[in-house]
Amino acid sequence: MFQLEKVSFGYSDQRVFDRVNLEVTTGSIIGILGPNGVGKTTLFQLLTGLYYPSSGKVSVLGYEPRLRNKQYLEKISYLPETLPNIELSIGAYGDLIGPMYPNFNREKLVAYLTAFDLEADLNMMDLSAGMKRKAFVSITLSLGTPMVFLDEPTKEMDLEGQRIFRQLLIDAQSDGRMIVIATHHLRELEQLLDHVLIMDRRGHVVINHAT
């Protein structure tokens, strides 16, 4: 499903990965765990092609993300930890980006929003931080991509929102998708994860196994 071969990457003042090897071939809900600052977000950006490794090779679903191949981009969706500011209603934004994804399902979007007690005509600029996170989770899952990357998806959510999020994950993974979640809150998701990666502060994957 995804693989890193001798991947190195760093910023001007910090090396994050140094010849890292990693392979994940099983699992439908995969957790990437570790404290803040270990490289979870950087790993996501390498896997989605937003960052390029300085050396080594990244492969996801048989594609090299750095090439930004159209067929690859149609197969992945990525919800970053830092959400963009969108001056549209939730539904309008879903309708704007949805056509870029062959499996986008507008009915699923409405169903997910309803589960979170949100309406599609709400302006995203008027939402609280937690409501905004729920809206973006709903949009991301409704795109129907085979691979979904979620970075701290329950951040700022209340307990009820977290419970509903777990239910939506179960619904989404039942479609045969692989959902990869970066978090430092294991307790929220431990019952759902069927594969776990744990990273240390040197950017090393110290545990990689099916649960």
PDB file of C-alpha atoms in Angstrom:
ATOM      1  CA  MET A   1       0.000   0.000   0.000  1.00  0.00           C
ATOM      2  CA  PHE A   2       2.816   2.424   0.815  1.00  0.00           C
ATOM      3  CA  GLN A   3       6.561   2.144   1.108  1.00  0.00           C
ATOM      4  CA  LEU A   4       9.609   4.265   1.889  1.00  0.00           C
ATOM      5  CA  GLU A   5      12.996   3.058   0.662  1.00  0.00           C
ATOM      6  CA  LYS A   6      16.045   4.729   2.217  1.00  0.00           C
ATOM      7  CA  VAL A   7      14.159   8.025   2.384  1.00  0.00           C
ATOM      8  CA  SER A   8      15.902  11.114   3.717  1.00  0.00           C
ATOM      9  CA  PHE A   9      14.247  14.486   4.235  1.00  0.00           C
ATOM     10  CA  GLY A  10      14.924  17.568   6.289  1.00  0.00           C
ATOM     11  CA  TYR A  11      14.361  21.267   6.633  1.00  0.00           C
ATOM     12  CA  SER A  12      17.164  23.819   6.577  1.00  0.00           C
ATOM     13  CA  ASP A  13      17.777  23.494  10.311  1.00  0.00           C
ATOM     14  CA  GLN A  14      16.476  19.996  11.044  1.00  0.00           C
ATOM     15  CA  ARG A  15      16.801  16.514   9.564  1.00  0.00           C
ATOM     16  CA  VAL A  16      13.513  14.650   9.981  1.00  0.00           C
ATOM     17  CA  PHE A  17      14.180  11.347   8.207  1.00  0.00           C
ATOM     18  CA  ASP A  18      17.568   9.745   7.571  1.00  0.00           C
ATOM     19  CA  ARG A  19      17.515   6.759   5.178  1.00  0.00           C
ATOM     20  CA  VAL A  20      14.208   5.492   6.579  1.00  0.00           C
ATOM     21  CA  ASN A  21      12.772   2.201   5.359  1.00  0.00           C
ATOM     22  CA  LEU A  22       9.077   1.552   5.927  1.00  0.00           C
ATOM     23  CA  GLU A  23       6.507  -0.739   4.342  1.00  0.00           C
ATOM     24  CA  VAL A  24       2.802  -1.145   5.100  1.00  0.00           C
ATOM     25  CA  THR A  25       0.878  -3.685   3.041  1.00  0.00           C
ATOM     26  CA  THR A  26      -2.045  -4.564   5.314  1.00  0.00           C
ATOM     27  CA  GLY A  27      -4.723  -2.804   7.300  1.00  0.00           C
ATOM     28  CA  SER A  28      -7.820  -0.752   6.648  1.00  0.00           C
ATOM     29  CA  ILE A  29      -7.442   1.773   9.498  1.00  0.00           C
ATOM     30  CA  ILE A  30      -3.793   2.512  10.162  1.00  0.00           C
ATOM     31  CA  GLY A  31      -2.593   4.663  13.021  1.00  0.00           C
ATOM     32  CA  ILE A  32       0.648   6.638  12.906  1.00  0.00           C
ATOM     33  CA  LEU A  33       1.322   7.470  16.519  1.00  0.00           C
ATOM     34  CA  GLY A  34       3.840   9.574  18.370  1.00  0.00           C
ATOM     35  CA  PRO A  35       4.227  12.878  20.205  1.00  0.00           C
ATOM     36  CA  ASN A  36       4.131  16.200  18.410  1.00  0.00           C
ATOM     37  CA  GLY A  37       7.218  16.983  16.384  1.00  0.00           C
ATOM     38  CA  VAL A  38       8.293  13.432  15.472  1.00  0.00           C
ATOM     39  CA  GLY A  39       7.541  13.802  11.753  1.00  0.00           C
ATOM     40  CA  LYS A  40       4.007  12.447  11.346  1.00  0.00           C
ATOM     41  CA  THR A  41       2.857  15.437   9.286  1.00  0.00           C
ATOM     42  CA  THR A  42       6.074  15.405   7.250  1.00  0.00           C
ATOM     43  CA  LEU A  43       5.486  11.723   6.485  1.00  0.00           C
ATOM     44  CA  PHE A  44       1.979  12.539   5.250  1.00  0.00           C
ATOM     45  CA  GLN A  45       3.314  15.292   3.030  1.00  0.00           C
ATOM     46  CA  LEU A  46       5.829  12.893   1.518  1.00  0.00           C
ATOM     47  CA  LEU A  47       3.129  10.270   0.967  1.00  0.00           C
ATOM     48  CA  THR A  48       0.816  12.777  -0.723  1.00  0.00           C
ATOM     49  CA  GLY A  49       3.520  14.366  -2.889  1.00  0.00           C
ATOM     50  CA  LEU A  50       3.480  17.767  -1.219  1.00  0.00           C
ATOM     51  CA  TYR A  51       7.112  17.256  -0.192  1.00  0.00           C
ATOM     52  CA  TYR A  52       9.817  15.442  -2.128  1.00  0.00           C
ATOM     53  CA  PRO A  53      12.465  13.290  -0.419  1.00  0.00           C
ATOM     54  CA  SER A  54      16.027  14.547  -0.742  1.00  0.00           C
ATOM     55  CA  SER A  55      17.010  10.947  -1.446  1.00  0.00           C
ATOM     56  CA  GLY A  56      15.301   7.581  -1.592  1.00  0.00           C
ATOM     57  CA  LYS A  57      11.932   6.592  -2.989  1.00  0.00           C
ATOM     58  CA  VAL A  58       8.344   6.906  -1.772  1.00  0.00           C
ATOM     59  CA  SER A  59       5.671   4.638  -3.261  1.00  0.00           C
ATOM     60  CA  VAL A  60       1.915   4.674  -2.584  1.00  0.00           C
ATOM     61  CA  LEU A  61      -0.540   2.375  -4.373  1.00  0.00           C
ATOM     62  CA  GLY A  62       2.220   1.715  -6.897  1.00  0.00           C
ATOM     63  CA  TYR A  63       2.705   5.415  -7.705  1.00  0.00           C
ATOM     64  CA  GLU A  64       5.498   7.842  -6.867  1.00  0.00           C
ATOM     65  CA  PRO A  65       3.704  10.746  -5.135  1.00  0.00           C
ATOM     66  CA  ARG A  66       6.369  13.290  -6.108  1.00  0.00           C
ATOM     67  CA  LEU A  67       5.294  12.959  -9.769  1.00  0.00           C
ATOM     68  CA  ARG A  68       1.798  14.289  -8.889  1.00  0.00           C
ATOM     69  CA  ASN A  69       0.271  11.925 -11.441  1.00  0.00           C
ATOM     70  CA  LYS A  70      -3.417  12.681 -12.125  1.00  0.00           C
ATOM     71  CA  GLN A  71      -4.413   9.038 -11.669  1.00  0.00           C
ATOM     72  CA  TYR A  72      -2.662   9.009  -8.306  1.00  0.00           C
ATOM     73  CA  LEU A  73      -4.206  12.257  -7.082  1.00  0.00           C
ATOM     74  CA  GLU A  74      -7.684  10.896  -7.871  1.00  0.00           C
ATOM     75  CA  LYS A  75      -6.974   7.961  -5.551  1.00  0.00           C
ATOM     76  CA  ILE A  76      -5.929   9.892  -2.430  1.00  0.00           C
ATOM     77  CA  SER A  77      -7.436  12.501  -0.158  1.00  0.00           C
ATOM     78  CA  TYR A  78      -5.608  14.379   2.576  1.00  0.00           C
ATOM     79  CA  LEU A  79      -6.984  16.284   5.544  1.00  0.00           C
ATOM     80  CA  PRO A  80      -4.169  18.376   7.065  1.00  0.00           C
ATOM     81  CA  GLU A  81      -3.973  19.309  10.719  1.00  0.00           C
ATOM     82  CA  THR A  82      -4.016  23.019   9.817  1.00  0.00           C
ATOM     83  CA  LEU A  83      -7.244  23.631   7.949  1.00  0.00           C
ATOM     84  CA  PRO A  84      -7.587  26.216   5.174  1.00  0.00           C
ATOM     85  CA  ASN A  85      -9.961  29.157   5.390  1.00  0.00           C
ATOM     86  CA  ILE A  86     -12.698  28.723   2.785  1.00  0.00           C
ATOM     87  CA  GLU A  87     -15.256  31.462   2.107  1.00  0.00           C
ATOM     88  CA  LEU A  88     -17.909  29.076   0.830  1.00  0.00           C
ATOM     89  CA  SER A  89     -20.681  27.001   2.313  1.00  0.00           C
ATOM     90  CA  ILE A  90     -19.771  23.424   3.221  1.00  0.00           C
ATOM     91  CA  GLY A  91     -21.861  22.045   0.383  1.00  0.00           C
ATOM     92  CA  ALA A  92     -20.498  24.520  -2.175  1.00  0.00           C
ATOM     93  CA  TYR A  93     -16.936  23.605  -1.286  1.00  0.00           C
ATOM     94  CA  GLY A  94     -17.746  19.899  -1.561  1.00  0.00           C
ATOM     95  CA  ASP A  95     -19.325  20.523  -4.973  1.00  0.00           C
ATOM     96  CA  LEU A  96     -16.271  22.530  -6.033  1.00  0.00           C
ATOM     97  CA  ILE A  97     -13.649  19.870  -5.328  1.00  0.00           C
ATOM     98  CA  GLY A  98     -15.863  16.787  -5.669  1.00  0.00           C
ATOM     99  CA  PRO A  99     -15.694  16.545  -9.502  1.00  0.00           C
ATOM    100  CA  MET A 100     -11.925  16.062  -9.247  1.00  0.00           C
ATOM    101  CA  TYR A 101     -12.594  12.689  -7.585  1.00  0.00           C
ATOM    102  CA  PRO A 102     -14.422  10.001  -9.595  1.00  0.00           C
ATOM    103  CA  ASN A 103     -16.050   8.441  -6.507  1.00  0.00           C
ATOM    104  CA  PHE A 104     -17.282  11.633  -4.846  1.00  0.00           C
ATOM    105  CA  ASN A 105     -20.691  11.017  -3.304  1.00  0.00           C
ATOM    106  CA  ARG A 106     -22.817  14.097  -2.528  1.00  0.00           C
ATOM    107  CA  GLU A 107     -25.367  11.999  -0.641  1.00  0.00           C
ATOM    108  CA  LYS A 108     -22.613  10.643   1.609  1.00  0.00           C
ATOM    109  CA  LEU A 109     -21.460  14.196   2.283  1.00  0.00           C
ATOM    110  CA  VAL A 110     -24.928  15.215   3.420  1.00  0.00           C
ATOM    111  CA  ALA A 111     -25.226  12.061   5.539  1.00  0.00           C
ATOM    112  CA  TYR A 112     -21.890  12.688   7.252  1.00  0.00           C
ATOM    113  CA  LEU A 113     -22.802  16.324   7.917  1.00  0.00           C
ATOM    114  CA  THR A 114     -26.154  15.265   9.346  1.00  0.00           C
ATOM    115  CA  ALA A 115     -24.406  12.818  11.670  1.00  0.00           C
ATOM    116  CA  PHE A 116     -22.346  15.751  12.976  1.00  0.00           C
ATOM    117  CA  ASP A 117     -25.501  17.907  13.236  1.00  0.00           C
ATOM    118  CA  LEU A 118     -24.253  20.247  10.498  1.00  0.00           C
ATOM    119  CA  GLU A 119     -26.031  21.587   7.419  1.00  0.00           C
ATOM    120  CA  ALA A 120     -24.538  21.890   3.949  1.00  0.00           C
ATOM    121  CA  ASP A 121     -25.535  25.553   3.573  1.00  0.00           C
ATOM    122  CA  LEU A 122     -23.470  26.729   6.579  1.00  0.00           C
ATOM    123  CA  ASN A 123     -20.674  29.115   5.635  1.00  0.00           C
ATOM    124  CA  MET A 124     -17.335  27.604   6.615  1.00  0.00           C
ATOM    125  CA  MET A 125     -16.025  30.961   7.811  1.00  0.00           C
ATOM    126  CA  ASP A 126     -18.799  31.067  10.427  1.00  0.00           C
ATOM    127  CA  LEU A 127     -17.969  27.711  12.008  1.00  0.00           C
ATOM    128  CA  SER A 128     -16.199  27.143  15.302  1.00  0.00           C
ATOM    129  CA  ALA A 129     -12.899  25.248  15.168  1.00  0.00           C
ATOM    130  CA  GLY A 130     -14.555  21.966  16.114  1.00  0.00           C
ATOM    131  CA  MET A 131     -17.413  22.396  13.638  1.00  0.00           C
ATOM    132  CA  LYS A 132     -14.933  23.284  10.897  1.00  0.00           C
ATOM    133  CA  ARG A 133     -12.986  20.095  11.597  1.00  0.00           C
ATOM    134  CA  LYS A 134     -16.207  18.068  11.378  1.00  0.00           C
ATOM    135  CA  ALA A 135     -17.071  19.726   8.055  1.00  0.00           C
ATOM    136  CA  PHE A 136     -13.678  18.935   6.541  1.00  0.00           C
ATOM    137  CA  VAL A 137     -13.782  15.346   7.807  1.00  0.00           C
ATOM    138  CA  SER A 138     -17.200  14.960   6.149  1.00  0.00           C
ATOM    139  CA  ILE A 139     -15.971  16.379   2.845  1.00  0.00           C
ATOM    140  CA  THR A 140     -12.779  14.303   2.866  1.00  0.00           C
ATOM    141  CA  LEU A 141     -14.555  11.012   3.537  1.00  0.00           C
ATOM    142  CA  SER A 142     -17.231  11.767   0.924  1.00  0.00           C
ATOM    143  CA  LEU A 143     -14.594  12.001  -1.840  1.00  0.00           C
ATOM    144  CA  GLY A 144     -14.515   8.197  -1.898  1.00  0.00           C
ATOM    145  CA  THR A 145     -10.790   7.812  -2.520  1.00  0.00           C
ATOM    146  CA  PRO A 146      -9.170   4.387  -2.001  1.00  0.00           C
ATOM    147  CA  MET A 147      -6.548   5.989   0.272  1.00  0.00           C
ATOM    148  CA  VAL A 148      -7.388   8.606   2.906  1.00  0.00           C
ATOM    149  CA  PHE A 149      -4.830  10.508   5.009  1.00  0.00           C
ATOM    150  CA  LEU A 150      -6.169  12.234   8.146  1.00  0.00           C
ATOM    151  CA  ASP A 151      -3.808  14.343  10.256  1.00  0.00           C
ATOM    152  CA  GLU A 152      -5.102  14.833  13.826  1.00  0.00           C
ATOM    153  CA  PRO A 153      -8.722  14.531  12.600  1.00  0.00           C
ATOM    154  CA  THR A 154     -10.339  14.846  16.048  1.00  0.00           C
ATOM    155  CA  LYS A 155      -8.415  17.951  17.098  1.00  0.00           C
ATOM    156  CA  GLU A 156     -10.799  20.507  18.677  1.00  0.00           C
ATOM    157  CA  MET A 157     -13.736  18.063  18.473  1.00  0.00           C
ATOM    158  CA  ASP A 158     -15.954  17.550  21.497  1.00  0.00           C
ATOM    159  CA  LEU A 159     -16.459  14.041  22.905  1.00  0.00           C
ATOM    160  CA  GLU A 160     -19.681  13.508  20.965  1.00  0.00           C
ATOM    161  CA  GLY A 161     -17.960  14.573  17.756  1.00  0.00           C
ATOM    162  CA  GLN A 162     -15.162  12.102  18.427  1.00  0.00           C
ATOM    163  CA  ARG A 163     -17.698   9.324  18.937  1.00  0.00           C
ATOM    164  CA  ILE A 164     -19.446  10.147  15.656  1.00  0.00           C
ATOM    165  CA  PHE A 165     -16.084  10.345  13.879  1.00  0.00           C
ATOM    166  CA  ARG A 166     -15.316   6.783  14.950  1.00  0.00           C
ATOM    167  CA  GLN A 167     -18.664   5.637  13.530  1.00  0.00           C
ATOM    168  CA  LEU A 168     -17.946   7.377  10.225  1.00  0.00           C
ATOM    169  CA  LEU A 169     -14.554   5.677  10.040  1.00  0.00           C
ATOM    170  CA  ILE A 170     -16.223   2.302  10.338  1.00  0.00           C
ATOM    171  CA  ASP A 171     -18.631   3.234   7.542  1.00  0.00           C
ATOM    172  CA  ALA A 172     -15.819   4.507   5.307  1.00  0.00           C
ATOM    173  CA  GLN A 173     -13.498   1.539   5.780  1.00  0.00           C
ATOM    174  CA  SER A 174     -16.346  -0.882   5.024  1.00  0.00           C
ATOM    175  CA  ASP A 175     -16.030   0.335   1.406  1.00  0.00           C
ATOM    176  CA  GLY A 176     -12.584  -1.293   1.252  1.00  0.00           C
ATOM    177  CA  ARG A 177     -10.586   1.904   1.655  1.00  0.00           C
ATOM    178  CA  MET A 178      -7.317   2.317   3.521  1.00  0.00           C
ATOM    179  CA  ILE A 179      -7.507   5.131   6.071  1.00  0.00           C
ATOM    180  CA  VAL A 180      -4.255   6.391   7.562  1.00  0.00           C
ATOM    181  CA  ILE A 181      -4.540   8.524  10.693  1.00  0.00           C
ATOM    182  CA  ALA A 182      -1.788  10.531  12.375  1.00  0.00           C
ATOM    183  CA  THR A 183      -2.492  11.238  16.022  1.00  0.00           C
ATOM    184  CA  HIS A 184      -0.922  11.465  19.462  1.00  0.00           C
ATOM    185  CA  HIS A 185      -4.205  10.428  21.130  1.00  0.00           C
ATOM    186  CA  LEU A 186      -4.157   6.631  20.965  1.00  0.00           C
ATOM    187  CA  ARG A 187      -7.009   6.112  23.396  1.00  0.00           C
ATOM    188  CA  GLU A 188      -9.559   7.755  21.073  1.00  0.00           C
ATOM    189  CA  LEU A 189      -8.948   5.262  18.258  1.00  0.00           C
ATOM    190  CA  GLU A 190      -7.223   2.189  19.680  1.00  0.00           C
ATOM    191  CA  GLN A 191     -10.285  -0.056  19.246  1.00  0.00           C
ATOM    192  CA  LEU A 192     -10.487   0.740  15.520  1.00  0.00           C
ATOM    193  CA  LEU A 193      -6.855   0.485  14.411  1.00  0.00           C
ATOM    194  CA  ASP A 194      -5.785  -2.730  12.715  1.00  0.00           C
ATOM    195  CA  HIS A 195      -2.227  -1.591  11.990  1.00  0.00           C
ATOM    196  CA  VAL A 196      -0.046   0.670  14.121  1.00  0.00           C
ATOM    197  CA  LEU A 197       3.131   2.621  13.436  1.00  0.00           C
ATOM    198  CA  ILE A 198       4.827   4.341  16.374  1.00  0.00           C
ATOM    199  CA  MET A 199       7.472   6.993  15.702  1.00  0.00           C
ATOM    200  CA  ASP A 200      10.114   8.286  18.086  1.00  0.00           C
ATOM    201  CA  ARG A 201      11.577  11.783  18.286  1.00  0.00           C
ATOM    202  CA  ARG A 202      14.373  10.898  15.847  1.00  0.00           C
ATOM    203  CA  GLY A 203      11.825  10.189  13.104  1.00  0.00           C
ATOM    204  CA  HIS A 204      12.348   6.436  13.420  1.00  0.00           C
ATOM    205  CA  VAL A 205       9.475   3.972  13.188  1.00  0.00           C
ATOM    206  CA  VAL A 206      10.029   1.872  16.302  1.00  0.00           C
ATOM    207  CA  ILE A 207       6.890  -0.269  15.991  1.00  0.00           C
ATOM    208  CA  ASN A 208       5.224  -1.374  12.747  1.00  0.00           C
ATOM    209  CA  HIS A 209       2.734  -4.209  13.112  1.00  0.00           C
ATOM    210  CA  ALA A 210      -0.834  -5.337  12.628  1.00  0.00           C
ATOM    211  CA  THR A 211      -2.972  -5.286  15.769  1.00  0.00           C
TER     212      THR A 211
END
